[in-house]
Amino acid sequence: MSERNTILRSLHDVGLAAWFGGSLMGAVGLNGAARDEGGTWATTARIASSGWAKWTPVNAAAIATHLFGAGGLLAVNAPRVAAQQGVAASTLAKTVLTGAALAATAYSRVLGKKIELAASSDPEDAHKAAEHPIDTDKAQRQLACMQWTIPALTGGLLILNALHGEQQRPAEQAQGMWERARTMSPAMLASVPHWHASH
């Protein structure tokens, strides 16, 4: 496993860094600035919604970049995932966290769009909001929870990424492959037919 995958790693890491950093900055900086400058609920919501709406296309590009890099790395490391003890488990954990982060991101955008419409001064937006009324207080609480959940989940992905880096050390690979072979050997021996002499 000495080959380099610099482009795939860069796409994976840069995309994840933007996803994590942008979500954390939004939860801390953008939402905080909106509360400080807004004055009223509607104005605060409009400021925050405007900022998040501008970030959404960049965030979508970052997520797509990360997923492309992650998929490529999984493909090239498939033999090691199968052969090295512990790598399959960390890969599964990473996949689960990625799915959860994607779900939280999508749900945040849905909630954010509803609040954006409810707080908008545009008559057309007000009409759309009236067609699908929401409990703005409840939606705001859910959105705040989701906007903190995303950096928590993507931060977990960064930690698992660091673990994967450690697992790629030559000594870790050798030990992990030995452990996998050792755990599989009893099953392999059991599958070998035993011939008994009949004399």
XYZ file of N, CA and C in Angstrom:
597
model
N 0.822 -1.199 0.000
C 0.000 0.000 0.000
C 0.868 1.265 0.000
N 1.821 1.310 -0.910
C 2.735 2.441 -0.930
C 2.343 3.497 -1.953
N 1.313 3.199 -2.773
C 0.946 4.162 -3.813
C 0.310 5.398 -3.191
N 0.481 6.519 -3.884
C -0.075 7.772 -3.393
C -1.422 8.045 -4.060
N -2.308 8.673 -3.311
C -3.611 9.092 -3.826
C -3.845 10.542 -3.417
N -2.897 11.409 -3.811
C -2.892 12.786 -3.332
C -4.147 13.543 -3.731
N -4.588 13.382 -4.962
C -5.762 14.136 -5.434
C -7.009 13.703 -4.673
N -7.204 12.399 -4.537
C -8.379 11.901 -3.814
C -8.351 12.334 -2.351
N -7.176 12.251 -1.728
C -7.065 12.674 -0.327
C -7.353 14.164 -0.185
N -6.858 14.944 -1.136
C -7.080 16.391 -1.083
C -8.556 16.715 -1.218
N -9.236 16.069 -2.164
C -10.675 16.296 -2.335
C -11.428 15.895 -1.068
N -11.094 14.737 -0.530
C -11.719 14.243 0.691
C -11.525 15.219 1.845
N -10.279 15.647 2.066
C -9.956 16.461 3.246
C -10.425 17.906 3.105
N -10.232 18.496 1.927
C -10.654 19.894 1.733
C -12.176 20.007 1.817
N -12.880 19.067 1.189
C -14.343 19.081 1.256
C -14.856 18.947 2.677
N -14.259 18.018 3.437
C -14.686 17.807 4.823
C -14.340 19.013 5.697
N -13.168 19.607 5.461
C -12.766 20.788 6.241
C -13.734 21.943 6.026
N -14.148 22.152 4.768
C -15.098 23.231 4.471
C -16.464 22.938 5.080
N -16.886 21.689 5.020
C -18.182 21.281 5.601
C -18.183 21.528 7.103
N -17.127 21.076 7.789
C -17.017 21.261 9.234
C -16.841 22.738 9.592
N -15.883 23.391 8.955
C -15.570 24.777 9.301
C -16.707 25.733 9.008
N -17.361 25.542 7.866
C -18.474 26.419 7.515
C -19.651 26.256 8.449
N -19.948 25.016 8.821
C -21.074 24.788 9.733
C -20.780 25.337 11.124
N -19.535 25.191 11.581
C -19.171 25.704 12.902
C -19.173 27.227 12.918
N -18.631 27.830 11.864
C -18.616 29.295 11.775
C -20.046 29.838 11.720
N -20.918 29.155 10.966
C -22.308 29.606 10.884
C -23.018 29.541 12.217
N -22.827 28.404 12.934
C -23.485 28.239 14.227
C -22.990 29.255 15.248
N -21.680 29.547 15.214
C -21.107 30.468 16.195
C -21.178 31.916 15.716
N -20.588 32.179 14.547
C -20.422 33.556 14.078
C -21.649 34.160 13.436
N -22.201 33.477 12.433
C -23.329 34.046 11.700
C -24.566 34.161 12.582
N -24.910 33.066 13.261
C -26.092 33.115 14.131
C -25.905 34.109 15.273
N -24.694 34.164 15.825
C -24.413 35.113 16.900
C -24.513 36.552 16.434
N -23.962 36.852 15.255
C -24.036 38.208 14.709
C -25.474 38.599 14.403
N -26.255 37.635 13.892
C -27.660 37.914 13.584
C -28.432 38.263 14.856
N -28.154 37.532 15.948
C -28.828 37.833 17.223
C -28.420 39.217 17.746
N -27.144 39.549 17.609
C -26.655 40.842 18.111
C -27.220 42.018 17.331
N -27.363 41.844 16.018
C -27.741 42.963 15.154
C -29.215 42.997 14.790
N -29.910 41.875 15.007
C -31.282 41.783 14.514
C -32.289 42.641 15.250
N -32.285 42.580 16.556
C -33.268 43.344 17.318
C -34.581 42.609 17.477
N -35.261 42.330 16.381
C -36.521 41.589 16.423
C -36.290 40.174 15.876
N -37.274 39.269 16.162
C -37.137 37.904 15.673
C -37.054 37.880 14.149
N -37.941 38.635 13.500
C -37.991 38.598 12.039
C -36.686 39.101 11.428
N -36.149 40.198 11.947
C -34.902 40.747 11.409
C -33.739 39.795 11.653
N -33.687 39.228 12.864
C -32.638 38.254 13.180
C -32.711 37.064 12.236
N -33.905 36.560 12.012
C -34.093 35.411 11.129
C -33.707 35.752 9.697
N -34.030 36.967 9.256
C -33.686 37.367 7.885
C -32.174 37.447 7.699
N -31.477 38.032 8.682
C -30.018 38.142 8.581
C -29.379 36.755 8.530
N -29.782 35.891 9.468
C -29.217 34.541 9.517
C -29.564 33.761 8.248
N -30.812 33.870 7.796
C -31.247 33.140 6.605
C -30.485 33.584 5.371
N -30.246 34.883 5.263
C -29.509 35.407 4.118
C -28.087 34.843 4.080
N -27.439 34.820 5.254
C -26.080 34.281 5.313
C -26.025 32.800 4.995
N -26.936 32.022 5.593
C -26.946 30.585 5.332
C -27.287 30.288 3.871
N -28.176 31.076 3.262
C -28.535 30.857 1.861
C -27.339 31.086 0.938
N -26.503 32.080 1.284
C -25.309 32.337 0.484
C -24.275 31.219 0.648
N -24.248 30.608 1.818
C -23.290 29.549 2.083
C -23.715 28.213 1.463
N -25.014 28.009 1.272
C -25.537 26.713 0.836
C -24.889 26.172 -0.433
N -24.736 26.961 -1.523
C -24.096 26.393 -2.726
C -22.648 25.981 -2.487
N -21.924 26.764 -1.698
C -20.535 26.427 -1.389
C -20.490 25.149 -0.554
N -21.396 25.051 0.405
C -21.457 23.860 1.253
C -21.791 22.625 0.430
N -22.721 22.767 -0.508
C -23.089 21.638 -1.364
C -21.888 21.185 -2.190
N -21.117 22.140 -2.713
C -19.919 21.799 -3.485
C -18.882 21.112 -2.601
N -18.742 21.593 -1.357
C -17.790 20.985 -0.424
C -18.185 19.547 -0.110
N -19.475 19.321 0.123
C -19.955 17.974 0.437
C -19.734 17.042 -0.751
N -20.068 17.512 -1.953
C -19.869 16.697 -3.150
C -18.394 16.364 -3.345
N -17.525 17.346 -3.110
C -16.085 17.122 -3.225
C -15.612 16.069 -2.231
N -16.082 16.198 -0.994
C -15.713 15.226 0.043
C -16.188 13.825 -0.316
N -17.439 13.695 -0.746
C -17.989 12.380 -1.066
C -17.261 11.741 -2.246
N -16.889 12.557 -3.237
C -16.147 12.029 -4.386
C -14.790 11.488 -3.929
N -14.095 12.284 -3.108
C -12.805 11.840 -2.598
C -12.932 10.612 -1.721
N -13.960 10.586 -0.864
C -14.173 9.446 0.031
C -14.463 8.167 -0.752
N -15.302 8.292 -1.780
C -15.614 7.130 -2.602
C -14.388 6.599 -3.329
N -13.577 7.515 -3.839
C -12.355 7.099 -4.532
C -11.374 6.412 -3.596
N -11.213 6.965 -2.395
C -10.298 6.364 -1.423
C -10.785 4.990 -0.968
N -12.098 4.852 -0.811
C -12.643 3.551 -0.421
C -12.358 2.508 -1.497
N -12.491 2.919 -2.765
C -12.245 1.986 -3.865
C -10.788 1.538 -3.904
N -9.860 2.481 -3.774
C -8.442 2.108 -3.883
C -7.948 1.377 -2.631
N -8.626 1.579 -1.496
C -8.211 0.923 -0.251
C -9.043 -0.309 0.092
N -9.885 -0.741 -0.841
C -10.755 -1.883 -0.578
C -9.989 -3.133 -0.126
N -8.847 -3.456 -0.745
C -8.112 -4.643 -0.264
C -7.661 -4.507 1.190
N -7.239 -3.302 1.590
C -6.783 -3.100 2.962
C -7.964 -3.142 3.937
N -9.121 -2.619 3.511
C -10.319 -2.679 4.354
C -10.665 -4.128 4.658
N -10.509 -4.994 3.656
C -10.839 -6.405 3.831
C -9.776 -7.154 4.627
N -8.508 -6.763 4.482
C -7.417 -7.561 5.035
C -6.899 -7.082 6.377
N -7.083 -5.804 6.709
C -6.477 -5.263 7.930
C -7.497 -5.163 9.050
N -7.196 -5.777 10.168
C -8.090 -5.758 11.325
C -8.371 -4.327 11.786
N -9.635 -3.987 11.996
C -10.016 -2.676 12.520
C -10.393 -1.657 11.471
N -9.925 -1.838 10.242
C -10.186 -0.837 9.204
C -11.643 -0.894 8.750
N -12.188 -2.099 8.625
C -13.596 -2.222 8.215
C -14.517 -1.564 9.231
N -14.207 -1.731 10.525
C -15.052 -1.143 11.579
C -15.001 0.374 11.543
N -13.808 0.945 11.383
C -13.697 2.406 11.333
C -14.309 2.955 10.053
N -14.225 2.186 8.966
C -14.846 2.603 7.704
C -16.364 2.607 7.833
N -16.908 1.583 8.494
C -18.359 1.531 8.723
C -18.807 2.696 9.598
N -18.052 2.973 10.658
C -18.390 4.099 11.537
C -18.368 5.409 10.766
N -17.395 5.546 9.894
C -17.286 6.760 9.086
C -18.468 6.894 8.127
N -18.891 5.781 7.559
C -20.032 5.794 6.640
C -21.310 6.197 7.372
N -21.502 5.649 8.581
C -22.689 5.974 9.374
C -22.696 7.454 9.751
N -21.548 7.971 10.191
C -21.446 9.388 10.557
C -21.688 10.288 9.351
N -21.166 9.887 8.199
C -21.364 10.681 6.980
C -22.848 10.754 6.632
N -23.539 9.610 6.705
C -24.970 9.590 6.433
C -25.742 10.472 7.395
N -25.362 10.418 8.677
C -26.037 11.245 9.679
C -25.782 12.729 9.428
N -24.554 13.077 9.054
C -24.221 14.475 8.770
C -24.960 14.979 7.537
N -25.090 14.132 6.528
C -25.854 14.502 5.329
C -27.326 14.733 5.681
N -27.894 13.835 6.489
C -29.299 13.976 6.887
C -29.506 15.253 7.698
N -28.589 15.539 8.622
C -28.702 16.747 9.446
C -28.572 18.003 8.591
N -27.679 17.968 7.607
C -27.491 19.118 6.717
C -28.741 19.374 5.882
N -29.306 18.296 5.333
C -30.509 18.442 4.509
C -31.690 18.945 5.345
N -31.849 18.395 6.556
C -32.956 18.807 7.419
C -32.791 20.256 7.858
N -31.556 20.662 8.112
C -31.290 22.057 8.479
C -31.698 23.005 7.365
N -31.410 22.599 6.144
C -31.767 23.469 5.016
C -33.277 23.585 4.862
N -33.991 22.471 5.085
C -35.459 22.502 5.007
C -36.020 23.437 6.074
N -35.547 23.286 7.307
C -36.007 24.154 8.391
C -35.637 25.605 8.134
N -34.403 25.818 7.661
C -33.949 27.177 7.377
C -34.792 27.860 6.316
N -35.175 27.095 5.297
C -36.001 27.664 4.225
C -37.389 28.034 4.750
N -37.935 27.210 5.632
C -39.249 27.515 6.209
C -39.189 28.796 7.045
N -38.150 28.923 7.848
C -38.001 30.126 8.669
C -37.737 31.343 7.791
N -36.960 31.150 6.738
C -36.682 32.251 5.792
C -37.971 32.788 5.187
N -38.864 31.885 4.784
C -40.145 32.304 4.207
C -41.021 32.989 5.255
N -41.033 32.428 6.472
C -41.880 32.988 7.528
C -41.420 34.388 7.935
N -40.120 34.658 7.840
C -39.587 35.948 8.276
C -39.484 36.965 7.146
N -39.705 36.510 5.919
C -39.508 37.387 4.770
C -40.558 38.500 4.704
N -40.127 39.669 4.218
C -41.056 40.786 4.006
C -41.600 40.797 2.579
N -41.150 39.867 1.755
C -41.626 39.762 0.382
C -43.030 39.166 0.374
N -44.000 39.814 -0.296
C -45.382 39.310 -0.312
C -45.490 37.890 -0.875
N -44.685 37.588 -1.893
C -44.730 36.245 -2.480
C -44.265 35.193 -1.470
N -43.187 35.513 -0.735
C -42.709 34.594 0.297
C -43.738 34.456 1.413
N -44.368 35.559 1.776
C -45.394 35.526 2.821
C -46.558 34.630 2.403
N -46.901 34.685 1.112
C -47.984 33.837 0.596
C -47.597 32.358 0.675
N -46.347 32.053 0.309
C -45.873 30.663 0.394
C -45.862 30.189 1.844
N -45.424 31.061 2.750
C -45.388 30.704 4.166
C -46.786 30.459 4.703
N -47.774 31.243 4.227
C -49.154 31.081 4.683
C -49.739 29.750 4.207
N -49.281 29.267 3.052
C -49.766 27.992 2.525
C -49.274 26.821 3.373
N -48.080 26.994 3.974
C -47.500 25.929 4.810
C -47.061 26.539 6.145
N -48.010 26.886 6.990
C -47.663 27.541 8.266
C -46.863 26.612 9.169
N -45.948 27.204 9.950
C -45.133 26.426 10.871
C -45.114 27.108 12.234
N -44.768 26.325 13.231
C -44.522 26.863 14.568
C -43.086 27.388 14.543
N -42.940 28.716 14.402
C -41.602 29.278 14.205
C -40.682 29.051 15.410
N -41.231 29.090 16.610
C -40.399 28.852 17.801
C -39.841 27.430 17.800
N -40.706 26.481 17.511
C -40.276 25.086 17.467
C -39.263 24.866 16.345
N -39.557 25.435 15.170
C -38.643 25.289 14.034
C -37.282 25.916 14.339
N -37.300 27.062 15.029
C -36.050 27.737 15.383
C -35.226 26.879 16.340
N -35.880 26.249 17.319
C -35.161 25.380 18.264
C -34.576 24.163 17.559
N -35.366 23.570 16.667
C -34.878 22.413 15.918
C -33.707 22.792 15.026
N -33.813 23.956 14.390
C -32.748 24.409 13.504
C -31.461 24.664 14.287
N -31.580 25.296 15.443
C -30.398 25.549 16.275
C -29.735 24.239 16.678
N -30.547 23.240 17.018
C -30.012 21.926 17.388
C -29.278 21.295 16.205
N -29.891 21.333 15.022
C -29.280 20.747 13.835
C -27.986 21.472 13.449
N -27.990 22.801 13.603
C -26.807 23.568 13.203
C -25.621 23.325 14.128
N -25.858 22.811 15.333
C -24.769 22.380 16.206
C -24.440 20.906 15.997
N -25.440 20.143 15.555
C -25.224 18.715 15.304
C -24.265 18.496 14.142
N -24.386 19.338 13.121
C -23.553 19.156 11.920
C -22.059 19.275 12.229
N -21.591 20.332 12.904
C -20.153 20.351 13.223
C -19.731 19.236 14.175
N -20.654 18.783 15.041
C -20.315 17.660 15.920
C -20.079 16.388 15.105
N -20.956 16.125 14.138
C -20.826 14.924 13.305
C -19.624 15.013 12.374
N -19.438 16.161 11.732
C -18.295 16.300 10.821
C -16.985 16.344 11.604
N -17.027 16.850 12.836
C -15.844 16.774 13.692
C -15.499 15.324 14.003
N -16.533 14.502 14.225
C -16.316 13.069 14.415
C -15.679 12.435 13.196
N -16.084 12.884 12.002
C -15.470 12.386 10.766
C -13.995 12.758 10.692
N -13.662 13.960 11.138
C -12.255 14.371 11.147
C -11.439 13.482 12.086
N -12.013 13.119 13.232
C -11.315 12.237 14.166
C -11.117 10.852 13.554
N -12.153 10.322 12.903
C -12.019 9.021 12.247
C -11.022 9.087 11.095
N -10.966 10.230 10.433
C -9.986 10.416 9.364
C -8.566 10.335 9.927
N -8.364 10.929 11.107
C -7.054 10.841 11.761
C -6.736 9.384 12.116
N -7.753 8.644 12.584
C -7.563 7.226 12.896
C -7.161 6.449 11.650
N -7.824 6.734 10.531
C -7.476 6.059 9.280
C -6.031 6.343 8.889
N -5.602 7.574 9.112
C -4.215 7.915 8.817
C -3.248 7.098 9.650
N -3.583 6.909 10.941
C -2.738 6.095 11.819
C -2.740 4.633 11.363
N -3.899 4.162 10.920
C -4.001 2.765 10.489
C -3.216 2.478 9.216
N -2.827 3.525 8.496
C -2.075 3.335 7.263
C -0.568 3.284 7.484
N -0.124 3.488 8.719
C 1.308 3.331 8.994
C 1.719 1.889 8.704
N 2.923 1.678 8.169
C 3.354 0.310 7.837
C 3.250 -0.656 9.016
N 3.656 -0.216 10.214
C 3.589 -1.102 11.376
C 2.142 -1.452 11.721
N 1.238 -0.453 11.603
C -0.184 -0.695 11.887
C -0.785 -1.643 10.858
N -0.396 -1.468 9.581
C -0.905 -2.357 8.538
C -0.454 -3.789 8.781
N 0.836 -3.951 9.099
C 1.361 -5.303 9.314
C 0.675 -5.968 10.498
N 0.524 -5.224 11.606
C -0.123 -5.789 12.788
C -1.587 -6.101 12.518
N -2.284 -5.173 11.835
C -3.699 -5.380 11.544
C -3.940 -6.565 10.628
N -3.078 -6.738 9.640
C -3.234 -7.873 8.720
C -2.915 -9.189 9.425
N -1.923 -9.149 10.325
C -1.616 -10.349 11.114
C -2.789 -10.711 12.015
N -3.389 -9.709 12.675
C -4.528 -9.964 13.547
C -5.706 -10.528 12.768
N -5.954 -9.975 11.581
C -7.051 -10.492 10.759
C -6.787 -11.931 10.343
N -5.553 -12.231 9.917
C -5.210 -13.597 9.516
C -5.330 -14.561 10.695
N -4.923 -14.091 11.897
C -4.974 -14.939 13.091
C -6.410 -15.263 13.486
N -7.310 -14.264 13.358
C -8.709 -14.503 13.723
C -9.426 -15.366 12.690
N -8.952 -15.292 11.443
C -9.593 -16.081 10.391
C -9.052 -17.505 10.330
N -7.854 -17.761 10.842
C -7.219 -19.070 10.673
C -8.007 -20.229 11.286
N -8.637 -20.081 12.485
C -9.424 -21.218 12.991
C -10.569 -21.603 12.061
N -11.228 -20.579 11.499
C -12.333 -20.865 10.580
C -11.818 -21.527 9.306
N -10.642 -21.059 8.859
C -10.067 -21.641 7.645
C -9.671 -23.097 7.888
N -9.096 -23.353 9.068
C -8.709 -24.727 9.383
C -9.923 -25.630 9.508
N -10.999 -25.085 10.082
C -12.211 -25.881 10.259
C -12.848 -26.251 8.929
N -12.610 -25.387 7.915
C -13.225 -25.655 6.606
C -12.438 -26.668 5.790
N -11.212 -26.994 6.226
C -10.402 -27.963 5.495
C -10.884 -29.372 5.848
N -11.212 -30.212 4.844
C -11.710 -31.566 5.152
C -10.613 -32.423 5.779
N -10.993 -33.247 6.737
C -10.043 -34.141 7.403
C -10.218 -35.553 6.833
N -9.113 -36.127 6.356
C -9.165 -37.469 5.783
C -8.646 -38.456 6.821
N -9.368 -39.507 6.998
C -8.997 -40.513 7.986
C -8.619 -41.803 7.241
N -7.522 -42.386 7.672
C -7.115 -43.634 7.065
C -8.094 -44.755 7.478
N -8.384 -45.655 6.568
C -9.376 -46.710 6.830
C -8.715 -48.074 6.920
N -7.499 -48.112 7.488
C -6.895 -49.426 7.650
C -6.413 -49.622 9.056
